[in-house]
Amino acid sequence: MASSSLSFLCSICLISSLVLASSSTTTDRKTFIVQVQRQAKPSIFPTHKNWYESSLATLASSSSEKTSTFDNAVIHTYENVFHGFSAKLSPSEASKLESLPHVLAVIPEQVRYVQTTRSPEFLGLKTTGSAGLLKESDFGSDLVIGVIDTGIWPERKSFNDRDLGPVPSKWKGQCIAGKDFPATSCNRKLIGARYFCDGYESTNGKMNDTTELRSPRDSDGHGTHTASIAAGRYVFPASTLGYARGVAAGMAPKARLATYKVCWNAGCYDSDILAAFDAAVADGVDVISLSVGGVVVPYYLDSIAMGAFGAADAGVFVSASAGNGGPGGLTVTNVAPWVTTVGAGTMDRDFPADVKLGNGRTIPGVSVYGGPGLTPGKMYPLLYAGNVGGDGYSSSLCLEGSLDPKLVKGKIVLCDRGINSRAAKGEVVQKSGGIGMILANVVSDGEGLVADCHVLPATSVGASAGDEIRKYITSSSKSQSPPTATIIFKGTKLGVRPAPVVASFSARGPNPESPEILKPDVIAPGVNILAAWPDRVGPSGITSDKRRTEFNILSGTSMACPHVSGLAALLKAAHPDWSPAAIRSALMTTAYTVDNRGETMLDESTGNSSTVLEFGSGHVHPEKAMDPGLVYDITSYDYIDFLCNSNYTTKNIQVITRKNADCRGAKKAGHAGNLNYPSLAVVFQQYGKHKMSTHFIRTVTNVGEPNSVYRVTVRPPSGTLVTVQPDKLVFRRVGQKLNFLVRVEATAVKLSAGSSDVKSGSIVWSDGIHKVTSPLVVTMQQPF
């Protein structure tokens, strides 16, 4: 056995001795993800898992401790996107382990959460005609999309395999049987299914089998919904409780699906997510779709960033949801530059449900309530929940047990958003005898509206509308005529203008970890999206809801992300030689920023024009992305240079990339903004300086016509001077790469300490047919 293997074996043995020696109870332990240097495994062990387990078992046999201690020590082992394992350790054990020479990093586990049809037509994906992305890609028929989420309900029509060819020969994945999920649940559409719960159970104890399913079957609904958005088959008729009637289809209707269940009742645990990335790459997926997120941390502490780098390094496109933390700034998550980060926009379809007040005023709202409506023409007593409970705050939010049934019975109740789910508020009102509910945004929600499948007649209204209704209730209560209202449900409305609009909840930049990389990258449909839904979960998602529906309407960047995942599969099928970075570039440089009125897209939260910090490069345009003309490509070594110039240490970089980094060359080459990204961003710290400048170096690859000439158009951010050299690029062949230099000069602006000013412009290369657009963002910052 090689000496390096022996010393590494000793490192693993130390875990066992640490476990043995520790007097701490299992409750003191937390899950850590341990990265070790990649080296030769002793040949007597068939797998790395056997190697680790053998080490633990050897020590366990010579100890008086019960072997169950060791059964729980190693949770997962990782071999593809990451090299190492996860284990339960006390803080002191983790510290000792990190000091070992063969251990690169010991990373504390994070808990993530899911970030919860007409969209193909809205995106311009047409099934008729002989050309277009769907036809060119054969609807994505040989590509595999891996969905890391809450599992899947395989019996849904969206996942049937009618007329699909055999499973692609490259596929190495499995259909893992489990509770209520026989191996026969997979077919030629759903070609792989796995579940990962060891990390979840390591922290929370054995799962409750009466409320959760130890199998790939979805008992939540989120994973079924996202999978069908990415690659659902054509299903007609489709609707939710009579709303959004029509054909349901995913972005890549013939693409194959593999599901990796990592999210459980208490969340999605990093050790399980990393195991899913590891398995998905080994199985042979082409795209990974991840509608899960959490707090932003440096990349060397971020399991999603590390798993995604390993996937991208293997040629797998990774798309992730930007998060639902909007409308505030610095809320975007999943911000690593090797991940395509997707925000959410509206479509030109809505579900109006207006509030008519006793004073004659009509207030717009939205809902997908599908039960018995309120009596037409009848006005009902109206009250504000904050006025009818012992604790005004709890009752204003319609929390469980906060409402007085004697005061609520037979009335429409106005509830504020926050704390409990929107649908749960309706259940509280219903239990208290209320006849209906108006759900009002609070100031932090702005004017963004999300339609829900409520359990009683209910509608959602914006923050200003909520204020108006409260004022009406207060003034009417003081007069001779008590406040009254009704809700008028108007079904499905198409052709809504303006659209798209950036969703109020969609997380926004600037990028909190890498300000030089504009995030989100793009937006896609994420509001009121119709997609498949499990059989055992009511459309409101609350336990008492016994209604059943094959489709459901949900909103979130969770819904936007799989749109891009499916589009990436179509682009990969049409252009098999494109890298993940080339696919992202095509989506970004062809995105649009104007709505169906021909004006800049609005921000739903304010009603004002949105900016690059909300929509990134813009809203995806699939048909144009198929033929972008030029792409900005990026290799794994380019990302390493970026990390060097972001002041990550060589050890940090090795943890993220599993590659040794020599940062000397990268530092000479410039700064982090020189990563060959399709967008350009710079932050100038003023420090009393009057003039500041920087430069960007970019390389474009011709994927259009062999002989083509591109000329540049610069729209500089206000207050800046931007020059591009050369201003003309002459290509002689497909695949040819040419460089250009962008110089940006800015003049200081008056700012208070700690504040900033963001301006945007663009750089557009055009050959008369293609327009290759890059946003240029300049931030002036006044330090404290």
Short mmCIF file of N, CA and C in Angstrom, two decimals, residues 540-623:
data_model
loop_
_atom_site.label_atom_id
_atom_site.label_comp_id
_atom_site.label_asym_id
_atom_site.label_seq_id
_atom_site.Cartn_x
_atom_site.Cartn_y
_atom_site.Cartn_z
N SER A 540 -53.77 23.82 -2.69
CA SER A 540 -53.32 24.89 -1.80
C SER A 540 -52.07 24.49 -1.04
N GLY A 541 -51.77 23.17 -1.02
CA GLY A 541 -50.59 22.68 -0.31
C GLY A 541 -50.80 22.49 1.18
N ILE A 542 -52.00 22.78 1.69
CA ILE A 542 -52.23 22.59 3.12
C ILE A 542 -52.93 21.25 3.36
N THR A 543 -52.65 20.66 4.52
CA THR A 543 -53.05 19.28 4.79
C THR A 543 -54.55 19.07 4.71
N SER A 544 -55.33 20.05 5.14
CA SER A 544 -56.79 19.88 5.19
C SER A 544 -57.45 19.97 3.82
N ASP A 545 -56.69 20.39 2.82
CA ASP A 545 -57.25 20.56 1.47
C ASP A 545 -57.35 19.21 0.79
N LYS A 546 -58.57 18.69 0.66
CA LYS A 546 -58.78 17.36 0.07
C LYS A 546 -59.08 17.41 -1.43
N ARG A 547 -59.05 18.59 -2.03
CA ARG A 547 -59.25 18.68 -3.48
C ARG A 547 -58.08 18.02 -4.20
N ARG A 548 -58.34 17.47 -5.36
CA ARG A 548 -57.29 16.83 -6.15
C ARG A 548 -57.30 17.39 -7.57
N THR A 549 -56.12 17.63 -8.12
CA THR A 549 -56.02 18.20 -9.46
C THR A 549 -54.74 17.69 -10.11
N GLU A 550 -54.79 17.46 -11.42
CA GLU A 550 -53.60 16.95 -12.11
C GLU A 550 -52.57 18.04 -12.33
N PHE A 551 -53.01 19.29 -12.36
CA PHE A 551 -52.10 20.43 -12.56
C PHE A 551 -52.34 21.46 -11.46
N ASN A 552 -51.33 22.28 -11.23
CA ASN A 552 -51.47 23.34 -10.24
C ASN A 552 -50.78 24.60 -10.77
N ILE A 553 -51.17 25.73 -10.22
CA ILE A 553 -50.59 27.01 -10.61
C ILE A 553 -49.76 27.53 -9.44
N LEU A 554 -48.45 27.68 -9.66
CA LEU A 554 -47.54 28.15 -8.63
C LEU A 554 -46.70 29.30 -9.16
N SER A 555 -46.10 30.05 -8.23
CA SER A 555 -45.21 31.15 -8.60
C SER A 555 -43.92 31.05 -7.81
N GLY A 556 -42.84 31.57 -8.37
CA GLY A 556 -41.55 31.60 -7.68
C GLY A 556 -40.43 31.52 -8.69
N THR A 557 -39.23 31.91 -8.26
CA THR A 557 -38.07 31.69 -9.13
C THR A 557 -37.84 30.19 -9.31
N SER A 558 -38.43 29.38 -8.40
CA SER A 558 -38.42 27.92 -8.58
C SER A 558 -39.05 27.52 -9.90
N MET A 559 -40.06 28.26 -10.34
CA MET A 559 -40.75 27.96 -11.59
C MET A 559 -39.99 28.53 -12.80
N ALA A 560 -39.27 29.63 -12.59
CA ALA A 560 -38.49 30.24 -13.68
C ALA A 560 -37.29 29.39 -14.04
N CYS A 561 -36.61 28.86 -13.03
CA CYS A 561 -35.39 28.08 -13.26
C CYS A 561 -35.58 26.91 -14.24
N PRO A 562 -36.61 26.04 -14.06
CA PRO A 562 -36.73 24.92 -15.00
C PRO A 562 -37.10 25.34 -16.41
N HIS A 563 -37.67 26.54 -16.59
CA HIS A 563 -37.84 27.03 -17.97
C HIS A 563 -36.48 27.11 -18.66
N VAL A 564 -35.50 27.68 -17.96
CA VAL A 564 -34.16 27.82 -18.53
C VAL A 564 -33.47 26.46 -18.65
N SER A 565 -33.72 25.56 -17.69
CA SER A 565 -33.14 24.21 -17.77
C SER A 565 -33.61 23.50 -19.04
N GLY A 566 -34.90 23.59 -19.30
CA GLY A 566 -35.44 22.97 -20.51
C GLY A 566 -34.91 23.61 -21.77
N LEU A 567 -34.81 24.94 -21.77
CA LEU A 567 -34.27 25.64 -22.94
C LEU A 567 -32.81 25.26 -23.17
N ALA A 568 -32.05 25.10 -22.07
CA ALA A 568 -30.65 24.68 -22.22
C ALA A 568 -30.56 23.31 -22.87
N ALA A 569 -31.48 22.41 -22.51
CA ALA A 569 -31.48 21.07 -23.14
C ALA A 569 -31.76 21.19 -24.63
N LEU A 570 -32.71 22.05 -25.01
CA LEU A 570 -33.00 22.24 -26.43
C LEU A 570 -31.78 22.80 -27.16
N LEU A 571 -31.10 23.77 -26.55
CA LEU A 571 -29.92 24.36 -27.19
C LEU A 571 -28.78 23.35 -27.30
N LYS A 572 -28.62 22.53 -26.26
CA LYS A 572 -27.57 21.50 -26.30
C LYS A 572 -27.87 20.46 -27.38
N ALA A 573 -29.16 20.14 -27.55
CA ALA A 573 -29.54 19.18 -28.59
C ALA A 573 -29.29 19.76 -29.98
N ALA A 574 -29.57 21.05 -30.15
CA ALA A 574 -29.36 21.71 -31.45
C ALA A 574 -27.88 21.97 -31.72
N HIS A 575 -27.09 22.16 -30.64
CA HIS A 575 -25.65 22.47 -30.76
C HIS A 575 -24.86 21.59 -29.80
N PRO A 576 -24.66 20.32 -30.14
CA PRO A 576 -24.03 19.38 -29.19
C PRO A 576 -22.62 19.79 -28.76
N ASP A 577 -21.94 20.62 -29.56
CA ASP A 577 -20.57 20.99 -29.22
C ASP A 577 -20.50 22.21 -28.31
N TRP A 578 -21.62 22.81 -27.97
CA TRP A 578 -21.60 24.00 -27.12
C TRP A 578 -21.33 23.62 -25.66
N SER A 579 -20.49 24.40 -25.00
CA SER A 579 -20.21 24.21 -23.57
C SER A 579 -21.34 24.83 -22.76
N PRO A 580 -21.41 24.52 -21.44
CA PRO A 580 -22.40 25.18 -20.59
C PRO A 580 -22.30 26.71 -20.66
N ALA A 581 -21.07 27.24 -20.71
CA ALA A 581 -20.90 28.69 -20.78
C ALA A 581 -21.41 29.25 -22.10
N ALA A 582 -21.22 28.52 -23.20
CA ALA A 582 -21.70 28.97 -24.51
C ALA A 582 -23.23 29.00 -24.53
N ILE A 583 -23.86 28.00 -23.90
CA ILE A 583 -25.33 27.97 -23.84
C ILE A 583 -25.83 29.17 -23.04
N ARG A 584 -25.21 29.42 -21.89
CA ARG A 584 -25.63 30.57 -21.08
C ARG A 584 -25.43 31.87 -21.86
N SER A 585 -24.30 31.98 -22.55
CA SER A 585 -24.03 33.17 -23.35
C SER A 585 -25.12 33.40 -24.39
N ALA A 586 -25.52 32.33 -25.07
CA ALA A 586 -26.57 32.46 -26.10
C ALA A 586 -27.87 32.95 -25.48
N LEU A 587 -28.21 32.45 -24.31
CA LEU A 587 -29.44 32.89 -23.64
C LEU A 587 -29.34 34.35 -23.19
N MET A 588 -28.15 34.75 -22.72
CA MET A 588 -27.98 36.10 -22.18
C MET A 588 -27.90 37.15 -23.29
N THR A 589 -27.10 36.90 -24.32
CA THR A 589 -26.86 37.95 -25.32
C THR A 589 -28.04 38.16 -26.26
N THR A 590 -29.00 37.23 -26.25
CA THR A 590 -30.20 37.39 -27.10
C THR A 590 -31.43 37.75 -26.28
N ALA A 591 -31.28 37.90 -24.96
CA ALA A 591 -32.42 38.24 -24.10
C ALA A 591 -32.94 39.64 -24.43
N TYR A 592 -34.19 39.89 -24.09
CA TYR A 592 -34.78 41.20 -24.40
C TYR A 592 -35.18 41.92 -23.11
N THR A 593 -35.27 43.24 -23.18
CA THR A 593 -35.57 44.05 -21.99
C THR A 593 -36.81 44.92 -22.18
N VAL A 594 -37.49 44.76 -23.31
CA VAL A 594 -38.72 45.54 -23.54
C VAL A 594 -39.94 44.63 -23.44
N ASP A 595 -41.07 45.20 -23.03
CA ASP A 595 -42.30 44.41 -22.85
C ASP A 595 -43.14 44.45 -24.11
N ASN A 596 -44.37 43.92 -24.01
CA ASN A 596 -45.22 43.84 -25.20
C ASN A 596 -45.85 45.19 -25.59
N ARG A 597 -45.48 46.26 -24.88
CA ARG A 597 -45.85 47.62 -25.30
C ARG A 597 -44.71 48.29 -26.03
N GLY A 598 -43.52 47.61 -26.03
CA GLY A 598 -42.35 48.21 -26.65
C GLY A 598 -41.58 49.13 -25.72
N GLU A 599 -41.84 49.04 -24.43
CA GLU A 599 -41.15 49.88 -23.44
C GLU A 599 -40.35 49.01 -22.48
N THR A 600 -39.42 49.63 -21.75
CA THR A 600 -38.61 48.87 -20.79
C THR A 600 -39.51 48.13 -19.81
N MET A 601 -39.18 46.87 -19.55
CA MET A 601 -39.99 46.07 -18.61
C MET A 601 -40.15 46.80 -17.28
N LEU A 602 -41.32 46.65 -16.68
CA LEU A 602 -41.59 47.28 -15.40
C LEU A 602 -41.17 46.37 -14.25
N ASP A 603 -40.99 46.98 -13.09
CA ASP A 603 -40.75 46.26 -11.84
C ASP A 603 -42.10 46.19 -11.13
N GLU A 604 -42.60 44.97 -10.92
CA GLU A 604 -43.93 44.79 -10.35
C GLU A 604 -44.06 45.44 -8.97
N SER A 605 -42.96 45.49 -8.22
CA SER A 605 -43.06 45.98 -6.84
C SER A 605 -43.32 47.48 -6.77
N THR A 606 -42.88 48.23 -7.80
CA THR A 606 -43.01 49.69 -7.77
C THR A 606 -43.87 50.24 -8.89
N GLY A 607 -44.00 49.49 -9.99
CA GLY A 607 -44.68 50.02 -11.16
C GLY A 607 -43.77 50.87 -12.03
N ASN A 608 -42.52 51.05 -11.61
CA ASN A 608 -41.55 51.83 -12.39
C ASN A 608 -40.74 50.91 -13.31
N SER A 609 -39.93 51.51 -14.17
CA SER A 609 -39.08 50.70 -15.06
C SER A 609 -38.10 49.88 -14.23
N SER A 610 -37.87 48.66 -14.67
CA SER A 610 -36.92 47.79 -13.97
C SER A 610 -35.52 48.05 -14.52
N THR A 611 -34.52 47.48 -13.86
CA THR A 611 -33.12 47.71 -14.23
C THR A 611 -32.38 46.38 -14.34
N VAL A 612 -31.11 46.47 -14.76
CA VAL A 612 -30.30 45.26 -14.89
C VAL A 612 -30.14 44.52 -13.56
N LEU A 613 -30.24 45.23 -12.44
CA LEU A 613 -30.12 44.55 -11.15
C LEU A 613 -31.32 43.64 -10.89
N GLU A 614 -32.43 43.90 -11.58
CA GLU A 614 -33.61 43.05 -11.45
C GLU A 614 -33.62 41.93 -12.50
N PHE A 615 -33.30 42.29 -13.76
CA PHE A 615 -33.48 41.30 -14.83
C PHE A 615 -32.18 40.79 -15.44
N GLY A 616 -31.01 41.29 -14.97
CA GLY A 616 -29.75 40.82 -15.54
C GLY A 616 -29.63 41.23 -16.99
N SER A 617 -29.42 40.25 -17.88
CA SER A 617 -29.34 40.55 -19.31
C SER A 617 -30.72 40.72 -19.94
N GLY A 618 -31.76 40.26 -19.24
CA GLY A 618 -33.12 40.42 -19.77
C GLY A 618 -33.91 39.12 -19.70
N HIS A 619 -35.02 39.11 -20.41
CA HIS A 619 -35.92 37.95 -20.45
C HIS A 619 -35.50 37.02 -21.59
N VAL A 620 -35.43 35.74 -21.32
CA VAL A 620 -34.95 34.78 -22.32
C VAL A 620 -35.80 34.81 -23.59
N HIS A 621 -35.13 34.61 -24.72
CA HIS A 621 -35.78 34.58 -26.04
C HIS A 621 -35.25 33.34 -26.76
N PRO A 622 -35.89 32.18 -26.57
CA PRO A 622 -35.33 30.91 -27.03
C PRO A 622 -35.00 30.85 -28.51
N GLU A 623 -35.89 31.34 -29.37
CA GLU A 623 -35.65 31.21 -30.81
C GLU A 623 -34.40 31.98 -31.23
#
